[in-house]
Amino acid sequence: MRVLNVLRHWISKHSHDFWSDERLRGLTMDFLKEIEGSPGLLPAEHKAAAQLLRLLERAPDRPVDLKTLFLPPHVPTKESIETLSALEIAEQMTYLDYQIFSSINSEEFLGQAWTKADKAERAPHILLMTSHFNHISNLVISEILKKYTLAGRVAAIEKWAAVADIARCLHNFNGVLQVCAALSNTSVYRLKKTWEKVSKTSKQTIERMQTIISSECRFRILRDALHRCDPPCIPYLGMYLSDLSFIEEGTTNYTPDGLLNFSKMRMIAHVIREIRNFQQTPYKIDHIPKVCSFLLEPSLVIAEERQYMLSLELEPRAGGGAAAGASPGS
Amino acid sequence: MSTAASGTHNFKVVLLGEGCVGKTSLLLRYIEDKFNDKHLTTLQATFLNKRLNINGKRVNLSIWDTAGQEKFHALGPIYYRNSNGAILVYDITDEDSFGKVKNWVKELRKMLGSDIVLTIAGNKIDLEHERTVPLEEAESYAAMVGAQHFYTSAKLNQGVEELFLDLTRTMIERHEQNAQADTNRTSQVLVVDDEAPPAQTSCCSGNRSN
């Protein structure tokens, strides 16, 4: 019975282990069938085994296949930020983010797997999360720089500010950061004439969000917001990756006496548990393919090297002075 | 806000480099020298600050580490904006990590011009026998782009103190030069909305007194 209890815990809390490993699932099922058919055991044990078998036979809840979902669209999208509403964009951004976020396995967080040479095998979902993050950020930058008129750029900035604000209301902090990173990108940030025309309310919205996601004090404000909000919620993953890096590099795996450093393992578990907590509450958002095609269309993104050049064409450096004239700060 | 009045320099320094070159170890070594579990619990709440006193000048370094977030490339500008200095770390046994340093140098020079003080750190010299990045190449590259070059080992605690000290000295020099230049053209300083105040912003310090 004790064995069955352990198994029950394993299967219900970490069902992924069984669905990603056919052999494990097969062996476990064989074992359970054996128990079920074994006459010397208690009826309660037969019942428990039968229950667990049913759990293992039922397909996992999430049939969404990430690979197909994130394939670039077959036909170039006809949509643009003008044809889609800010709400649609923000919701679908959240839908996509959550699909990746919720499929990250706890093992991917161990041993800084996402920085190692075999990261593609050991941390595929963390990698997808980051590459998708960069893609969306670049999309936002591109959609702003693509507008040749000042009014067009102003409208684009205001639209994305609205998108980010809705993402904030959806507790999608990852999405807020994707947009804010784009708006702080030098190619966009330096467009002074454009920013002058951006409405006050949009600027205030952006400012408020910049405060939330401020990386100062190791994301103190964002952490507070996360702890206050009710799920569903998508945190900014990088924050946890930093925490894990600090724990991994700051402490040894073994104590000086050669014992396992348990307090380190507990700290790692604490971080992972917090992430899992957020992974478990899904959003009630339906997939809208036409919006997702827009968000995933690679051809909409201007290459990073070109962004800055384009920005200079749109608003040449003032006065043609110092080389660093356009850059903020000193 | 910056200095002269209070006599304290506030500098922001970013730590950049590939994922497993040992940036964080370097930083932890410098800040705490020894790192233990007790610090970790407070780590999340505190900012990595270091106070120094160089020739009677008080300096407050705010050090930003992108640990674990290297692949969130889109966030780069948020990190390095308004930095006075950057430490670009590579692993002497990993050529790719040195290539990454070159990319950072290019990006920082393009975005921040020559005002940011660059320091390149070849880390893990305790693994000297596995070195793949040639000594001469690294040093001549650093000289070419106007960066200091240091060899460090977070493990053996070598070169770490020197690196930060040298960087801080250079930042003070650079700052004093700029201040000099600024007084010559104060009237031309243009304040633009939406741009963060230049340079000496620092975390968590209520320095908006005026």
Coordinates of C-alpha atoms in Angstrom, one line a residue:
Chain A
M1 CA 0.0 0.0 0.0
R2 CA 2.8 2.3 0.8
V3 CA 4.3 1.7 -2.6
L4 CA 1.0 2.5 -4.2
N5 CA 0.8 5.8 -2.2
V6 CA 4.2 6.8 -3.5
L7 CA 3.1 5.9 -7.0
R8 CA -0.1 7.8 -6.7
H9 CA 1.8 10.9 -5.6
W10 CA 4.2 10.6 -8.5
I11 CA 1.6 10.0 -11.1
S12 CA -0.7 12.8 -10.0
K13 CA 1.9 15.4 -9.3
H14 CA 4.4 14.7 -12.1
S15 CA 2.4 12.9 -14.7
H16 CA 4.8 14.3 -17.3
D17 CA 7.4 11.8 -16.3
F18 CA 5.2 9.0 -17.5
W19 CA 4.0 10.6 -20.7
S20 CA 7.5 11.4 -21.9
D21 CA 8.8 8.0 -21.1
E22 CA 6.9 5.1 -22.7
R23 CA 9.0 2.5 -21.1
L24 CA 8.4 3.9 -17.6
R25 CA 4.7 4.1 -18.3
G26 CA 4.6 0.5 -19.6
L27 CA 6.6 -0.9 -16.7
T28 CA 4.4 0.9 -14.2
M29 CA 1.3 -0.3 -15.9
D30 CA 2.5 -3.9 -16.0
F31 CA 3.3 -3.6 -12.3
L32 CA -0.1 -2.2 -11.5
K33 CA -1.9 -4.9 -13.5
E34 CA 0.1 -7.5 -11.6
I35 CA -1.1 -6.1 -8.3
E36 CA -4.7 -5.9 -9.6
G37 CA -4.6 -9.5 -10.5
S38 CA -2.8 -10.8 -7.5
P39 CA -5.1 -12.7 -5.2
G40 CA -3.1 -12.3 -2.0
L41 CA -3.7 -8.6 -1.6
L42 CA -6.3 -6.5 0.1
P43 CA -9.3 -5.2 -1.8
A44 CA -8.3 -1.6 -1.0
E45 CA -5.0 -2.3 -2.8
H46 CA -6.7 -3.7 -5.8
K47 CA -8.8 -0.6 -6.0
A48 CA -5.9 1.8 -5.7
A49 CA -4.0 0.0 -8.4
A50 CA -7.1 0.1 -10.7
Q51 CA -7.4 3.8 -10.1
L52 CA -3.8 4.5 -10.9
L53 CA -4.1 2.4 -14.1
R54 CA -7.0 4.6 -15.2
L55 CA -4.8 7.7 -14.6
L56 CA -2.1 6.2 -16.8
E57 CA -4.5 5.2 -19.5
R58 CA -6.1 8.6 -19.9
A59 CA -4.3 10.8 -22.3
P60 CA -2.8 14.0 -20.8
D61 CA -5.0 17.0 -20.4
R62 CA -3.0 19.2 -22.7
P63 CA -3.3 17.9 -26.3
V64 CA -1.7 21.1 -27.7
D65 CA 1.3 20.3 -29.7
L66 CA 3.9 23.1 -29.3
K67 CA 5.8 22.2 -32.5
T68 CA 2.7 22.5 -34.7
L69 CA 1.5 25.6 -32.8
F70 CA 4.7 27.4 -33.2
L71 CA 5.3 26.6 -36.8
P72 CA 5.5 29.7 -38.9
P73 CA 2.3 30.1 -40.8
H74 CA 2.0 28.5 -44.2
V75 CA 0.5 31.5 -45.9
P76 CA 1.8 34.9 -45.2
T77 CA -0.5 36.6 -42.8
K78 CA -2.7 39.4 -44.0
E79 CA -3.2 40.8 -40.6
S80 CA -1.4 43.8 -39.1
I81 CA -1.5 45.8 -36.0
E82 CA -4.2 48.0 -37.7
T83 CA -6.5 45.1 -38.5
L84 CA -6.2 43.4 -35.1
S85 CA -7.5 44.8 -31.8
A86 CA -5.1 45.3 -28.9
L87 CA -7.2 42.9 -26.9
E88 CA -6.9 40.2 -29.5
I89 CA -3.1 40.6 -29.7
A90 CA -2.6 40.7 -26.0
E91 CA -4.8 37.6 -25.4
Q92 CA -3.1 35.6 -28.1
M93 CA 0.3 36.6 -26.9
T94 CA -0.7 35.4 -23.5
Y95 CA -2.1 32.2 -25.0
L96 CA 1.2 31.4 -26.8
D97 CA 3.3 32.4 -23.8
Y98 CA 1.3 30.2 -21.5
Q99 CA 1.5 27.2 -23.9
I100 CA 5.3 27.3 -23.7
F101 CA 5.5 28.3 -20.0
S102 CA 3.2 25.5 -18.8
S103 CA 5.2 22.9 -20.7
I104 CA 8.5 23.6 -19.1
N105 CA 9.6 20.5 -17.2
S106 CA 11.0 21.0 -13.7
E107 CA 14.2 19.1 -14.8
E108 CA 15.0 21.9 -17.2
F109 CA 15.7 24.2 -14.3
L110 CA 18.3 22.0 -12.8
G111 CA 22.1 22.6 -13.0
Q112 CA 21.7 25.6 -15.3
A113 CA 20.9 23.2 -18.1
W114 CA 19.8 26.1 -20.3
T115 CA 23.3 27.4 -20.6
K116 CA 25.1 24.2 -21.3
A117 CA 26.2 22.7 -24.6
D118 CA 23.4 20.2 -24.6
K119 CA 20.8 22.7 -23.8
A120 CA 18.6 21.8 -26.8
E121 CA 18.1 18.4 -25.3
R122 CA 18.0 19.3 -21.6
A123 CA 16.1 22.5 -21.7
P124 CA 14.1 22.7 -24.9
H125 CA 11.1 24.7 -23.5
I126 CA 13.3 27.2 -21.7
L127 CA 15.0 27.9 -25.0
L128 CA 11.7 28.2 -26.8
M129 CA 10.5 30.6 -24.2
T130 CA 13.5 32.8 -24.7
S131 CA 13.6 32.6 -28.5
H132 CA 9.9 33.4 -28.6
F133 CA 10.4 36.3 -26.2
N134 CA 13.1 37.8 -28.5
H135 CA 10.9 37.2 -31.5
I136 CA 7.9 39.1 -30.1
S137 CA 10.2 41.9 -28.9
N138 CA 11.7 42.2 -32.4
L139 CA 8.2 42.0 -33.9
V140 CA 7.1 45.0 -31.8
I141 CA 10.3 47.0 -32.8
S142 CA 9.7 46.1 -36.5
E143 CA 6.1 47.0 -36.5
I144 CA 7.0 50.5 -35.2
L145 CA 10.0 51.1 -37.5
K146 CA 8.1 49.9 -40.5
K147 CA 5.9 53.0 -40.4
Y148 CA 7.3 55.6 -42.6
T149 CA 5.2 58.5 -41.3
L150 CA 5.6 60.0 -37.9
A151 CA 1.8 59.6 -37.2
G152 CA 2.0 55.9 -38.1
R153 CA 4.8 55.3 -35.7
V154 CA 3.0 57.2 -32.9
A155 CA -0.1 55.1 -33.5
A156 CA 2.0 51.9 -33.5
I157 CA 3.7 52.8 -30.2
E158 CA 0.3 53.6 -28.6
K159 CA -1.2 50.4 -29.9
W160 CA 1.6 48.3 -28.4
A161 CA 1.4 50.3 -25.1
A162 CA -2.3 49.3 -25.0
V163 CA -1.4 45.6 -25.8
A164 CA 1.2 45.6 -22.9
D165 CA -1.3 47.2 -20.6
I166 CA -3.8 44.5 -21.3
A167 CA -1.1 41.8 -20.8
R168 CA -0.5 43.4 -17.5
C169 CA -4.2 43.1 -16.6
L170 CA -4.0 39.4 -17.6
H171 CA -1.0 39.0 -15.3
N172 CA 1.2 38.2 -18.2
F173 CA 4.3 39.8 -17.0
N174 CA 6.4 38.1 -19.6
G175 CA 4.3 39.8 -22.2
V176 CA 4.6 43.2 -20.5
L177 CA 8.4 42.7 -20.6
Q178 CA 8.4 41.7 -24.3
V179 CA 6.8 45.0 -25.3
C180 CA 8.6 47.1 -22.8
A181 CA 12.0 45.7 -23.9
A182 CA 11.1 46.7 -27.5
L183 CA 10.0 50.2 -26.5
S184 CA 13.4 50.6 -24.6
N185 CA 15.3 49.3 -27.6
T186 CA 17.7 51.9 -28.8
S187 CA 16.2 51.9 -32.3
V188 CA 12.8 52.9 -30.9
Y189 CA 13.9 54.8 -27.9
R190 CA 15.9 57.3 -29.8
L191 CA 13.0 58.4 -32.0
K192 CA 12.6 61.7 -30.1
K193 CA 10.2 63.3 -32.6
T194 CA 7.9 60.3 -32.5
W195 CA 7.9 60.1 -28.7
E196 CA 7.0 63.8 -28.5
K197 CA 3.8 63.1 -30.3
V198 CA 2.8 60.0 -28.2
S199 CA -0.2 60.8 -26.1
K200 CA 0.3 61.6 -22.4
T201 CA -1.9 58.7 -21.3
S202 CA 0.1 56.2 -23.4
K203 CA 3.3 57.6 -21.9
Q204 CA 1.9 57.2 -18.4
T205 CA 0.9 53.7 -19.1
I206 CA 4.4 52.9 -20.4
E207 CA 6.0 54.5 -17.5
R208 CA 3.9 52.6 -15.0
M209 CA 4.8 49.4 -16.7
Q210 CA 8.5 50.3 -16.8
T211 CA 8.3 50.7 -13.1
I212 CA 6.8 47.3 -12.5
I213 CA 9.3 45.5 -14.6
S214 CA 12.3 47.5 -13.5
S215 CA 15.2 45.1 -13.1
E216 CA 16.6 47.2 -10.3
C217 CA 16.9 45.5 -6.9
R218 CA 16.7 42.2 -8.7
F219 CA 13.1 42.8 -9.9
R220 CA 11.8 43.7 -6.4
I221 CA 8.7 45.4 -7.7
L222 CA 7.9 42.6 -10.1
R223 CA 8.3 40.0 -7.4
D224 CA 5.9 41.9 -5.2
A225 CA 3.4 42.1 -8.0
L226 CA 3.7 38.4 -8.6
H227 CA 3.2 37.5 -5.0
R228 CA 0.1 39.6 -4.8
C229 CA -1.6 38.5 -8.0
D230 CA -4.0 35.6 -8.3
P231 CA -3.2 33.0 -11.0
P232 CA -3.4 32.6 -13.9
C233 CA -0.2 34.4 -14.3
I234 CA 2.9 34.2 -16.4
P235 CA 6.0 35.4 -14.6
Y236 CA 9.1 36.7 -16.3
L237 CA 11.1 33.5 -16.5
G238 CA 14.5 35.2 -16.6
M239 CA 14.1 36.4 -13.0
Y240 CA 13.9 32.8 -11.8
L241 CA 16.8 31.8 -14.1
S242 CA 18.9 34.4 -12.4
D243 CA 17.9 33.2 -9.0
L244 CA 18.8 29.7 -9.9
S245 CA 22.1 30.8 -11.4
F246 CA 23.0 32.6 -8.2
I247 CA 22.1 29.6 -6.1
E248 CA 24.0 27.2 -8.3
E249 CA 27.1 29.3 -8.5
G250 CA 27.0 30.7 -5.0
T251 CA 26.9 27.4 -3.1
T252 CA 28.5 24.0 -3.4
N253 CA 26.6 20.8 -3.9
Y254 CA 28.4 19.2 -1.0
T255 CA 29.2 20.4 2.4
P256 CA 32.9 20.5 3.6
D257 CA 32.2 17.1 5.3
G258 CA 31.2 15.6 2.0
L259 CA 27.5 15.6 2.8
L260 CA 24.9 16.7 0.3
N261 CA 24.2 20.4 0.7
F262 CA 20.6 20.0 1.6
S263 CA 19.8 23.7 2.1
K264 CA 21.0 24.4 -1.4
M265 CA 18.7 21.7 -2.8
R266 CA 15.9 23.1 -0.7
M267 CA 16.4 26.6 -2.2
I268 CA 16.3 25.2 -5.7
A269 CA 13.2 23.3 -4.9
H270 CA 11.6 26.5 -3.5
V271 CA 12.2 28.4 -6.8
I272 CA 10.9 25.5 -8.9
R273 CA 7.8 25.1 -6.7
E274 CA 7.0 28.8 -7.1
I275 CA 7.2 28.3 -10.9
R276 CA 5.1 25.2 -10.8
N277 CA 2.5 27.0 -8.9
F278 CA 2.1 29.5 -11.8
Q279 CA 2.2 26.7 -14.4
Q280 CA -0.8 24.9 -13.0
T281 CA -3.6 27.4 -13.5
P282 CA -4.4 27.7 -17.2
Y283 CA -5.9 30.8 -18.9
K284 CA -9.4 30.6 -20.4
I285 CA -8.3 31.9 -23.7
D286 CA -9.2 30.3 -27.0
H287 CA -6.7 29.9 -29.8
I288 CA -7.3 32.4 -32.7
P289 CA -5.2 31.1 -35.5
K290 CA -5.2 34.3 -37.6
V291 CA -3.9 36.4 -34.7
C292 CA -1.2 33.8 -33.8
S293 CA -0.1 33.7 -37.5
F294 CA 0.5 37.4 -37.2
L295 CA 2.5 36.9 -34.0
L296 CA 4.6 34.1 -35.4
E297 CA 5.2 35.3 -39.0
P298 CA 9.0 35.5 -39.3
S299 CA 8.9 37.7 -42.4
L300 CA 7.3 40.6 -40.4
V301 CA 10.5 40.9 -38.4
I302 CA 13.3 43.2 -39.5
A303 CA 16.7 41.8 -38.9
E304 CA 18.4 43.3 -35.8
E305 CA 21.3 44.8 -37.7
R306 CA 18.9 46.6 -40.0
Q307 CA 16.7 48.0 -37.2
Y308 CA 19.2 50.6 -36.1
M309 CA 20.0 51.7 -39.7
L310 CA 16.3 52.1 -40.4
S311 CA 15.8 54.1 -37.2
L312 CA 18.6 56.4 -38.3
E313 CA 16.9 56.9 -41.7
L314 CA 13.6 57.7 -40.1
E315 CA 15.0 60.2 -37.7
P316 CA 18.6 61.1 -38.6
R317 CA 20.9 62.1 -35.8
A318 CA 20.4 65.7 -34.7
G319 CA 23.1 68.1 -35.7
G320 CA 25.3 65.3 -37.1
G321 CA 27.4 65.9 -34.0
A322 CA 29.2 63.5 -31.9
A323 CA 29.0 59.8 -32.8
A324 CA 27.2 59.0 -29.6
G325 CA 24.8 62.0 -30.0
A326 CA 21.7 59.9 -30.2
S327 CA 22.4 57.6 -27.4
P328 CA 20.8 58.3 -24.1
G329 CA 22.7 59.0 -21.0
S330 CA 26.3 60.1 -20.8
Chain B
M1 CA 23.0 64.3 -8.0
S2 CA 26.1 62.8 -9.2
T3 CA 29.0 63.6 -7.1
A4 CA 30.8 66.8 -6.2
A5 CA 28.3 67.9 -3.6
S6 CA 28.0 64.8 -1.6
G7 CA 31.4 63.6 -2.6
T8 CA 30.1 60.2 -3.5
H9 CA 30.3 58.8 -7.0
N10 CA 27.4 56.5 -8.0
F11 CA 28.4 54.2 -10.9
K12 CA 26.4 51.6 -12.7
V13 CA 28.4 48.6 -14.0
V14 CA 27.0 45.8 -16.1
L15 CA 28.4 42.3 -16.2
L16 CA 28.0 40.7 -19.6
G17 CA 29.1 37.5 -21.2
E18 CA 28.0 34.0 -22.3
G19 CA 26.1 31.8 -19.9
C20 CA 28.7 29.6 -18.3
V21 CA 31.8 31.8 -18.2
G22 CA 31.5 32.4 -14.5
K23 CA 30.2 36.0 -14.4
T24 CA 28.2 35.4 -11.3
S25 CA 31.0 33.6 -9.4
L26 CA 33.2 36.5 -10.2
L27 CA 30.7 38.9 -8.8
L28 CA 29.9 36.9 -5.8
R29 CA 33.6 36.6 -5.1
Y30 CA 34.0 40.3 -5.3
I31 CA 31.0 41.3 -3.3
E32 CA 31.1 38.8 -0.5
D33 CA 34.4 37.1 -1.0
K34 CA 32.8 34.1 0.7
F35 CA 29.3 33.2 -0.1
N36 CA 27.0 31.3 2.2
D37 CA 23.5 30.1 2.5
K38 CA 22.5 32.9 4.8
H39 CA 23.2 35.5 2.2
L40 CA 21.2 33.8 -0.4
T41 CA 17.9 34.3 1.4
T42 CA 18.5 38.0 1.4
L43 CA 19.9 38.0 -2.0
Q44 CA 16.6 38.4 -3.8
A45 CA 15.7 41.5 -1.9
T46 CA 19.0 43.3 -2.1
F47 CA 20.8 44.9 -4.9
L48 CA 24.4 44.0 -5.5
N49 CA 26.2 47.1 -4.3
K50 CA 29.7 47.7 -3.3
R51 CA 31.1 50.7 -1.5
L52 CA 34.7 51.7 -2.1
N53 CA 37.0 54.4 -1.1
I54 CA 39.6 55.3 -3.6
N55 CA 42.1 58.1 -2.7
G56 CA 39.5 59.6 -0.4
K57 CA 36.8 59.5 -3.0
R58 CA 33.8 57.5 -2.0
V59 CA 32.3 55.4 -4.7
N60 CA 29.1 53.3 -4.8
L61 CA 29.1 50.6 -7.4
S62 CA 25.8 49.1 -8.5
I63 CA 26.6 46.0 -10.3
W64 CA 24.0 44.5 -12.6
D65 CA 24.3 40.8 -13.5
T66 CA 22.3 39.2 -16.2
A67 CA 23.0 35.8 -14.8
G68 CA 20.8 33.1 -16.4
Q69 CA 19.1 35.6 -18.6
E70 CA 21.8 35.7 -21.4
K71 CA 19.5 34.4 -24.0
F72 CA 16.8 37.1 -23.5
H73 CA 18.8 39.2 -25.9
A74 CA 15.9 41.7 -26.4
L75 CA 16.4 42.8 -22.8
G76 CA 20.0 43.9 -23.4
P77 CA 19.3 47.6 -23.7
I78 CA 17.4 47.6 -20.4
Y79 CA 20.4 46.3 -18.7
Y80 CA 23.2 48.3 -20.2
R81 CA 21.4 51.6 -20.5
N82 CA 23.0 54.4 -18.4
S83 CA 26.0 52.2 -17.5
N84 CA 29.2 53.9 -16.7
G85 CA 31.2 50.7 -17.0
A86 CA 30.9 47.2 -18.4
I87 CA 32.8 44.1 -17.6
L88 CA 32.8 41.6 -20.4
V89 CA 33.6 38.2 -19.3
Y90 CA 34.8 35.2 -21.3
D91 CA 36.1 31.8 -20.4
I92 CA 39.7 31.3 -21.6
T93 CA 38.9 27.7 -22.5
D94 CA 35.9 28.6 -24.7
E95 CA 36.5 30.5 -27.9
D96 CA 32.8 31.1 -28.5
S97 CA 32.6 33.0 -25.3
F98 CA 35.3 35.3 -26.5
G99 CA 33.4 35.8 -29.8
K100 CA 30.4 36.8 -27.7
V101 CA 32.5 39.4 -25.9
K102 CA 33.4 40.9 -29.3
N103 CA 29.7 41.2 -30.1
W104 CA 29.0 43.0 -26.9
V105 CA 31.9 45.4 -27.5
K106 CA 30.4 46.2 -30.9
E107 CA 26.9 46.7 -29.5
L108 CA 28.0 48.8 -26.6
R109 CA 30.2 51.1 -28.6
K110 CA 27.4 51.5 -31.2
M111 CA 24.7 52.3 -28.6
L112 CA 26.7 54.1 -25.9
G113 CA 29.6 55.5 -27.7
S114 CA 33.0 55.9 -26.1
D115 CA 31.7 57.1 -22.7
I116 CA 31.3 53.7 -21.3
V117 CA 34.4 52.2 -19.8
L118 CA 35.0 48.7 -21.0
T119 CA 36.9 46.0 -19.2
I120 CA 37.4 42.5 -20.6
A121 CA 38.0 39.6 -18.2
G122 CA 39.5 36.3 -19.2
N123 CA 38.1 34.1 -16.5
K124 CA 39.0 30.6 -15.3
I125 CA 42.8 31.0 -15.4
D126 CA 42.9 28.1 -13.0
L127 CA 42.3 26.1 -16.1
E128 CA 45.3 27.6 -17.9
H129 CA 46.3 24.2 -19.4
E130 CA 43.0 24.0 -21.3
R131 CA 43.3 27.5 -22.7
T132 CA 42.0 27.9 -26.3
V133 CA 41.8 31.7 -26.5
P134 CA 45.3 32.8 -27.3
L135 CA 46.8 35.3 -24.8
E136 CA 48.1 37.7 -27.5
E137 CA 44.9 37.7 -29.4
A138 CA 42.8 38.7 -26.4
E139 CA 45.2 41.4 -25.2
S140 CA 45.6 43.0 -28.6
Y141 CA 41.9 42.9 -29.2
A142 CA 41.3 44.7 -25.9
A143 CA 43.9 47.3 -26.7
M144 CA 42.4 47.8 -30.1
V145 CA 38.9 48.6 -28.8
G146 CA 40.2 50.6 -25.9
A147 CA 39.4 48.2 -23.1
Q148 CA 41.5 47.0 -20.2
H149 CA 42.1 43.3 -20.1
F150 CA 42.4 41.2 -16.9
Y151 CA 42.9 37.6 -16.2
T152 CA 40.8 36.3 -13.4
S153 CA 39.9 33.2 -11.5
A154 CA 36.8 33.4 -9.3
K155 CA 37.8 30.0 -7.9
L156 CA 41.3 31.0 -6.8
N157 CA 40.2 34.6 -6.1
Q158 CA 42.8 36.0 -8.5
G159 CA 42.6 39.3 -10.3
V160 CA 39.1 40.0 -9.2
E161 CA 39.8 42.8 -6.8
E162 CA 42.3 44.4 -9.2
L163 CA 39.8 44.3 -12.0
F164 CA 37.1 46.1 -10.2
L165 CA 39.5 48.6 -8.7
D166 CA 41.0 49.5 -12.1
L167 CA 37.6 49.8 -13.6
T168 CA 36.4 52.1 -10.8
R169 CA 39.5 54.3 -11.1
T170 CA 39.0 54.7 -14.9
M171 CA 35.3 55.5 -14.3
I172 CA 36.3 58.3 -11.9
E173 CA 38.8 59.7 -14.3
R174 CA 36.3 59.5 -17.2
H175 CA 33.6 61.1 -15.0
E176 CA 35.9 64.0 -14.0
Q177 CA 36.9 64.7 -17.6
N178 CA 33.2 64.8 -18.5
A179 CA 32.3 67.0 -15.7
Q180 CA 35.0 69.4 -16.8
A181 CA 33.7 69.3 -20.3
D182 CA 30.2 69.8 -19.1
T183 CA 30.9 73.0 -17.2
N184 CA 32.2 74.4 -20.5
R185 CA 28.9 73.8 -22.2
T186 CA 26.3 73.7 -19.5
S187 CA 24.0 76.0 -21.4
Q188 CA 23.8 73.6 -24.3
V189 CA 22.7 70.6 -22.3
L190 CA 19.5 69.5 -23.8
V191 CA 16.9 67.8 -21.6
V192 CA 14.6 65.5 -23.5
D193 CA 11.5 64.0 -22.2
D194 CA 11.3 60.3 -21.7
E195 CA 15.0 59.9 -21.5
A196 CA 16.2 58.5 -18.3
P197 CA 18.5 60.9 -16.4
P198 CA 22.0 60.4 -17.6
A199 CA 24.5 58.2 -16.1
Q200 CA 24.5 58.4 -12.3
T201 CA 21.2 56.9 -11.5
S202 CA 21.5 54.4 -8.9
C203 CA 19.2 51.8 -7.4
C204 CA 17.3 52.3 -4.2
S205 CA 18.9 55.4 -3.2
G206 CA 16.7 58.4 -2.8
N207 CA 18.9 60.7 -4.7
R208 CA 16.2 62.9 -6.2
S209 CA 16.6 65.3 -3.4
N210 CA 16.6 68.5 -5.4

